[in-house]
Structures are given as structure tokens and as C-alpha cells.
PDB file of C-alpha atoms in Angstrom:
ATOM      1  CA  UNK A   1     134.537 110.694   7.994  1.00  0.00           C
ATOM      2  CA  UNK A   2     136.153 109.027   5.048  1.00  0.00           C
ATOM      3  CA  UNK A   3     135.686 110.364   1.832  1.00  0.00           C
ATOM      4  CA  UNK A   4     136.472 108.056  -1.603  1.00  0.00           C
ATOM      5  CA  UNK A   5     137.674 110.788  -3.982  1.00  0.00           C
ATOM      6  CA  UNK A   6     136.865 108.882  -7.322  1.00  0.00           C
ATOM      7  CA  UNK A   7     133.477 107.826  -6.200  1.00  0.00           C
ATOM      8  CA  UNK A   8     131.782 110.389  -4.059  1.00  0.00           C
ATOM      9  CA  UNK A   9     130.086 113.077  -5.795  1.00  0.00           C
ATOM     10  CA  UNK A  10     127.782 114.014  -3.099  1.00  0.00           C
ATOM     11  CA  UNK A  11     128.711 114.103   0.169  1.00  0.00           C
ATOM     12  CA  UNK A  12     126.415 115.261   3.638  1.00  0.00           C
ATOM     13  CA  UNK A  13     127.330 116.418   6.677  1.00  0.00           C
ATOM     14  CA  UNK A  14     125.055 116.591   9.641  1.00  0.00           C
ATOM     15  CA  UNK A  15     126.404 118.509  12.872  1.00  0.00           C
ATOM     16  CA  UNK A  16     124.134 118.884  16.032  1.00  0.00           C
ATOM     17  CA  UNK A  17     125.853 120.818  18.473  1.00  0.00           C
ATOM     18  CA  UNK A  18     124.206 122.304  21.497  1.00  0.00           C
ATOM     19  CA  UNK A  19     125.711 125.632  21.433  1.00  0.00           C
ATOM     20  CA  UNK A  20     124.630 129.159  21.328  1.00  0.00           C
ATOM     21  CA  UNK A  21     127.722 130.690  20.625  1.00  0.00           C
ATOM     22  CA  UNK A  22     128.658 129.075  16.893  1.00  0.00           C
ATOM     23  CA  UNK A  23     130.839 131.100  14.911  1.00  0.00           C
ATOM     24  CA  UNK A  24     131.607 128.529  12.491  1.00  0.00           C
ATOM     25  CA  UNK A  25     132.573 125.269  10.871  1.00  0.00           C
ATOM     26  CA  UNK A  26     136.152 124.251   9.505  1.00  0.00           C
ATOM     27  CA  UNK A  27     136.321 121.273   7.286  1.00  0.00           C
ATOM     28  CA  UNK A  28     139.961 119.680   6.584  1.00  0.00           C
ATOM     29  CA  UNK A  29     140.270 117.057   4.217  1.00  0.00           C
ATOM     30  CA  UNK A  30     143.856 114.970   4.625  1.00  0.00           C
ATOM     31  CA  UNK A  31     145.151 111.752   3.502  1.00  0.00           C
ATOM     32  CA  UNK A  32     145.094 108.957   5.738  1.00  0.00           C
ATOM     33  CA  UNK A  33     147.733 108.971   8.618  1.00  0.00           C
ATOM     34  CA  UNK A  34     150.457 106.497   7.976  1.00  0.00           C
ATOM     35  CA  UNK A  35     153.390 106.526  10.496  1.00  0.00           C
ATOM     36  CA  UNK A  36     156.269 108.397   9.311  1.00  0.00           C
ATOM     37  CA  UNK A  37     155.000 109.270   5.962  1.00  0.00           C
ATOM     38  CA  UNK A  38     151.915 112.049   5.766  1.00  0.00           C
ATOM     39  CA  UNK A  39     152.342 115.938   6.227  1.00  0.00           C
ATOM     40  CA  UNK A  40     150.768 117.236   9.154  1.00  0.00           C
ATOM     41  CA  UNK A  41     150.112 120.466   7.086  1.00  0.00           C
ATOM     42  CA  UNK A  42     148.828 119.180   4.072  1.00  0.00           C
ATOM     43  CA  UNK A  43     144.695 120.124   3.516  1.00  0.00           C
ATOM     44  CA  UNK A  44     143.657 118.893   0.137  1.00  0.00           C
ATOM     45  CA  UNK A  45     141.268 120.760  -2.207  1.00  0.00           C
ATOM     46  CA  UNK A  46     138.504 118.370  -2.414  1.00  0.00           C
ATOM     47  CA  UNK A  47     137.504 119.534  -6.100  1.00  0.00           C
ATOM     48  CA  UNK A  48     134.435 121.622  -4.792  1.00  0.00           C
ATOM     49  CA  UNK A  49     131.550 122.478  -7.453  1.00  0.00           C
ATOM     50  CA  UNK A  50     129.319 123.810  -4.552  1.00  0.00           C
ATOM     51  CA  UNK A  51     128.465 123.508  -0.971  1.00  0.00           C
ATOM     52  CA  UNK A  52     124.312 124.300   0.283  1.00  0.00           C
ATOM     53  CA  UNK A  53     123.925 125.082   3.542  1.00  0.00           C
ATOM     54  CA  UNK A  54     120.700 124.146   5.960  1.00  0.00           C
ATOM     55  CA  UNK A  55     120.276 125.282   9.481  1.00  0.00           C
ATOM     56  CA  UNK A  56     117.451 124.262  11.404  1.00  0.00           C
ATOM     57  CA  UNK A  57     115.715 122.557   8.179  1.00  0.00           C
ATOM     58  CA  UNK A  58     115.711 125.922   6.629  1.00  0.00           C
ATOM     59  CA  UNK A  59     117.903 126.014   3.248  1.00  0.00           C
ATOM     60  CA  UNK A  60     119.673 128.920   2.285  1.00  0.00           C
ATOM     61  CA  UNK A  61     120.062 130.586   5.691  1.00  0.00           C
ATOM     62  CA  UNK A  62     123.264 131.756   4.539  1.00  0.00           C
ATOM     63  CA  UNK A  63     123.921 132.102   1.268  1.00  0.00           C
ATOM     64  CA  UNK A  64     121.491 132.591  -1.424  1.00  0.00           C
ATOM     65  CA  UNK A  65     122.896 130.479  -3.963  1.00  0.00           C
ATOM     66  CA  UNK A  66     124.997 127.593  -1.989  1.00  0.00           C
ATOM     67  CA  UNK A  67     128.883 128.079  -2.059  1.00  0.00           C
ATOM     68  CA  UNK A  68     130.763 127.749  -5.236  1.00  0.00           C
ATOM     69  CA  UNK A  69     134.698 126.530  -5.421  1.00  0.00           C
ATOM     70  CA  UNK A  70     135.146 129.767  -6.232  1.00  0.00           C
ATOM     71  CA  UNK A  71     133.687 131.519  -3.341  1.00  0.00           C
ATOM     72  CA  UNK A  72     135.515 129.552  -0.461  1.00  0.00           C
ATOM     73  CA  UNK A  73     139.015 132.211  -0.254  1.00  0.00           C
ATOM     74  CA  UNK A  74     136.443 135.107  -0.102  1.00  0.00           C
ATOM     75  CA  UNK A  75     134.764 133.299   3.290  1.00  0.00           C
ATOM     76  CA  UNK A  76     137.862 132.057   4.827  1.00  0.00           C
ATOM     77  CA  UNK A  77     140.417 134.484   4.192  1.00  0.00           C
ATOM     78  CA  UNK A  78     138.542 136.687   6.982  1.00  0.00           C
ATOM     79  CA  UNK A  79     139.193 134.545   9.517  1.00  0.00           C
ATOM     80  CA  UNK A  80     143.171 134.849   8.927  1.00  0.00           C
ATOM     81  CA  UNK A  81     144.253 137.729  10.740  1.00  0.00           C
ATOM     82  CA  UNK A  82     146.809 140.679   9.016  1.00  0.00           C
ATOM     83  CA  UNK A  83     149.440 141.631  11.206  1.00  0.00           C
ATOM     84  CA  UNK A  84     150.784 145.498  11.201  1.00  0.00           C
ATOM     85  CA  UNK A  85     153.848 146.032   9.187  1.00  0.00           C
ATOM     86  CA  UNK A  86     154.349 142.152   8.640  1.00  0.00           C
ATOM     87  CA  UNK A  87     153.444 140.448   5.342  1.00  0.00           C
ATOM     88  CA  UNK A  88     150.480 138.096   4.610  1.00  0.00           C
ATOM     89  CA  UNK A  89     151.090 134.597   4.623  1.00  0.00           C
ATOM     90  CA  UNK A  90     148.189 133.000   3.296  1.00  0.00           C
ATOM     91  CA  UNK A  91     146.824 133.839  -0.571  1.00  0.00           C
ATOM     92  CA  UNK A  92     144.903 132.710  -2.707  1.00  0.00           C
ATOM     93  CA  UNK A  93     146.987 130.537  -5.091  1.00  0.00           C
ATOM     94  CA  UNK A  94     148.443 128.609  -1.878  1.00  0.00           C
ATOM     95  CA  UNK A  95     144.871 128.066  -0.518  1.00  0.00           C
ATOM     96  CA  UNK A  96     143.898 126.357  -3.643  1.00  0.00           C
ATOM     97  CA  UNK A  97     147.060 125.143  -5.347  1.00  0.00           C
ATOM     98  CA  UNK A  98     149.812 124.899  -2.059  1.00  0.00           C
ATOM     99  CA  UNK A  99     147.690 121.326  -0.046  1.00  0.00           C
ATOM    100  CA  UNK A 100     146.501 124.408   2.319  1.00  0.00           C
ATOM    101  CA  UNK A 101     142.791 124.245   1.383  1.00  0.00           C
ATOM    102  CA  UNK A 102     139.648 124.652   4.316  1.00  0.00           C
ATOM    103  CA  UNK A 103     136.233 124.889   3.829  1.00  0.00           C
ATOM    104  CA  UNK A 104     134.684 127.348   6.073  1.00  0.00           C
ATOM    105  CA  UNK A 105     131.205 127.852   7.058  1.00  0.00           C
ATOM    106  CA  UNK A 106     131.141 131.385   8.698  1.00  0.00           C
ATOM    107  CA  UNK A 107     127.818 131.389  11.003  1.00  0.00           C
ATOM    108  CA  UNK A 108     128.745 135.020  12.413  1.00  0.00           C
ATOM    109  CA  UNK A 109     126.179 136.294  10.107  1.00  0.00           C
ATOM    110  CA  UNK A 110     123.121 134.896  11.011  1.00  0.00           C
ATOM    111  CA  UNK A 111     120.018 136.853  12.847  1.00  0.00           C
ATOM    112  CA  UNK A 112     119.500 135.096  15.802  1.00  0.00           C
ATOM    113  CA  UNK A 113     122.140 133.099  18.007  1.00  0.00           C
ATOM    114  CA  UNK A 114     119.742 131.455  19.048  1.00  0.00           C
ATOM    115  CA  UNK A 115     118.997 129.152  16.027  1.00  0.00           C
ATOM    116  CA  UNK A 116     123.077 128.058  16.392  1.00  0.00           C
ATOM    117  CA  UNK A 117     122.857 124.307  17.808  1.00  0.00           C
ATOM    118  CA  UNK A 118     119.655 122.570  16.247  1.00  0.00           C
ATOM    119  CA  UNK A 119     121.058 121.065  12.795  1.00  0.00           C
ATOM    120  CA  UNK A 120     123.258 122.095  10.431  1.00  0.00           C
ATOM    121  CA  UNK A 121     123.259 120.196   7.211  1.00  0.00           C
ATOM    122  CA  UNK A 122     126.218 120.435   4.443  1.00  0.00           C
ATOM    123  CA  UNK A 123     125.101 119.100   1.580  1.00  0.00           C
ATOM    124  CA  UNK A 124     128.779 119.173  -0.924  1.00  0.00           C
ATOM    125  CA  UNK A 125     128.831 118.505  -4.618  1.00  0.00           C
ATOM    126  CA  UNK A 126     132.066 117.826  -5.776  1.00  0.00           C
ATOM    127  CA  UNK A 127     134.001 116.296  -8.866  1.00  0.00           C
ATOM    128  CA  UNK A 128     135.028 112.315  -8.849  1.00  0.00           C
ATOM    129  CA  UNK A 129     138.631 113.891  -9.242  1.00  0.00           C
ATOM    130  CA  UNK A 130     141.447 111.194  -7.993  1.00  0.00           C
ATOM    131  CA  UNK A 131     141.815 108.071  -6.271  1.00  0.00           C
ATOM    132  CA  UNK A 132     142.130 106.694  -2.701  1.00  0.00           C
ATOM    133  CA  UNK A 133     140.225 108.125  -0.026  1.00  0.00           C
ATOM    134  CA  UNK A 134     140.951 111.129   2.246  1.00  0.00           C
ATOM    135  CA  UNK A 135     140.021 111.929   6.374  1.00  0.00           C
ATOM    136  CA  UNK A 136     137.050 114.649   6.139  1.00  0.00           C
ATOM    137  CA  UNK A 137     137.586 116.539   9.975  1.00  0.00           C
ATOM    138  CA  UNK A 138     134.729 118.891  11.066  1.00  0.00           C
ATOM    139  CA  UNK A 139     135.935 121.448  13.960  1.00  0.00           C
ATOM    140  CA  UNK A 140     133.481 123.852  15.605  1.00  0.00           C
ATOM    141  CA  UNK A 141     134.452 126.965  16.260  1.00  0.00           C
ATOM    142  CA  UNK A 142     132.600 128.935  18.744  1.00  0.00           C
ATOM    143  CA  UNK A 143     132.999 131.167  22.048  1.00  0.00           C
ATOM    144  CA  UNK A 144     132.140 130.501  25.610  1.00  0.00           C
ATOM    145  CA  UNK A 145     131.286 132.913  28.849  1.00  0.00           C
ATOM    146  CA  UNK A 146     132.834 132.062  31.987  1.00  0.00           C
ATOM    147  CA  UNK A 147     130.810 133.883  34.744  1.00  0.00           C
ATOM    148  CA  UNK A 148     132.872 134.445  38.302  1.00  0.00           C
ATOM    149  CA  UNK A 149     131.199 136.016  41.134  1.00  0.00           C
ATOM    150  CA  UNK A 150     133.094 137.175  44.333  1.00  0.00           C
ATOM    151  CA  UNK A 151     136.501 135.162  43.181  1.00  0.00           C
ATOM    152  CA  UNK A 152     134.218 131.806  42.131  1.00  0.00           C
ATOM    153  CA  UNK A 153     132.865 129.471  39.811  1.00  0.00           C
ATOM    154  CA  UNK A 154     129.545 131.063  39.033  1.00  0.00           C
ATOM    155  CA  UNK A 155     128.342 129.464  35.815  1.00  0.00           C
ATOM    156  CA  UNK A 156     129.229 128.809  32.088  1.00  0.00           C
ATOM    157  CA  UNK A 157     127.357 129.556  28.979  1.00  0.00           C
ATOM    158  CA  UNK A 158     128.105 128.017  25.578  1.00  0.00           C
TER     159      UNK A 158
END
């Protein structure tokens, strides 16, 4: 989706996705592809105030009081994974200051799988900071089973 970053304060994000196995959402923000010209690495810090999260027309199902700017390096920095005896590539500053910014919605810590697939709503509130518009990208993370019985294709599970 395309997101105007002077004009839009208030921004929601619908994602139906028939899968029982949803670990979580990524959101990357980047500017608009031009040949030649834009960094493939370059995530932009979309001047969060705070993010509310509904799941199955339930609010709060995650976090009590919505996501806060603030908040987003303490949910994402467990997804990035610390290596023995090698150094840590990924802080704090450069998430927020270093165009290396992702909003994550960790689902791993909800009760029931089962409610993973049905409707999860993003509502964002976020400052009228710049100008131009940016590329909003939604990826789904989330695992799959591949059954094999006797050295075949059995079934799949999502």
C-alpha cells in the first residue's frame, strides 16, 4: 500500500490469511522504486505514536495498551538471532536512526493457534512527519508441516 507521509495520520491494515501456523507480521516501509536510484536496504521509520492490534474482532489480544514507538526494538529485536562469539549487528540506534526500521507484530504469544487466520486489524497512529509517499509491504511469517508417509507426499498443514 502507499502511504502519503504528510497527510496520513491514521493508517489500517486488514490481513486475512488462512493459516494456523502465524508467527507474525513484518511491515517495511520504503520509498518508491525508481531504476537505478533507491537502496534496497533502506526501511524508513514511519514516525510511529502507536500501533492497536485486533484479531478476530477482539482488541487488545496482544498488548494491553497498543504499541508505542517506543516499544517496537523490544518486539523485534527477538526475532534477530545472536551468534556465539560474534558481535551483534543490529541495535537500537540503527533500528531507529540507520533507514533499518520494521514493525513487527509477534503472534507467538497468543493462546490458541487456532484463532491465527480470521482477521487481523492494524490500526497505526502516526505523525504527518515529511513529504512524498512511501511503499507500506506486509510479509507473513509463519511455519508449515510437510507430512511424508512411506517416501511420499502425504499432506501439508499451514
Amino acid at each position: 500500500m502507499t502511504i502519503n507521509r504528510a497527510t496520513d495520520t491514521k493508517i489500517n491494515i486488514t490481513v486475512n490469511t488462512q493459516r494456523r501456523s502465524l508467527k507474525g507480521l513484518l511491515l517495511l516501509l520504503t520509498e518508491p522504486y525508481t531504476a537505478g536510484t533507491r537502496d534496497s536496504e533502506k526501511y524508513i521509520f514511519p514516525d510511529l505514536k502507536k500501533v492497536a492490534v485486533t484479531i478476530n474482532g477482539s482488541p487488545n489480544m496482544l498488548y494491553n495498551d497498543d504499541i508505542e514507538s517506543e516499544d517496537a526494538w523490544r518486539e523485534v529485536k527477538r526475532f534477530f538471532l545472536k551468534e556465539k562469539y560474534k558481535p551483534q549487528h543490529m541495535i537500537m540506534k540503527k533500528f531507529y536512526t540507520d533507514n533499518k526500521f520494521g514493525l513487527l507484530i509477534d503472534l507467538r504469544s497468543m493462546a490458541s493457534q487456532e484463532m491465527h487466520g480470521s482477521g487481523i486489524q492494524l490500526e497505526i497512529d502516526r505523525d504527518g512527519k515529511g513529504s512524498g509517499n512511501v511503499n507500506c509491504d506486509v510479509f507473513i511469517i509463519s511455519d508449515s508441516q510437510l507430512n511424508i508417509e512411506k517416501k511420499h507426499y502425504h499432506s501439508m498443514q499451514n
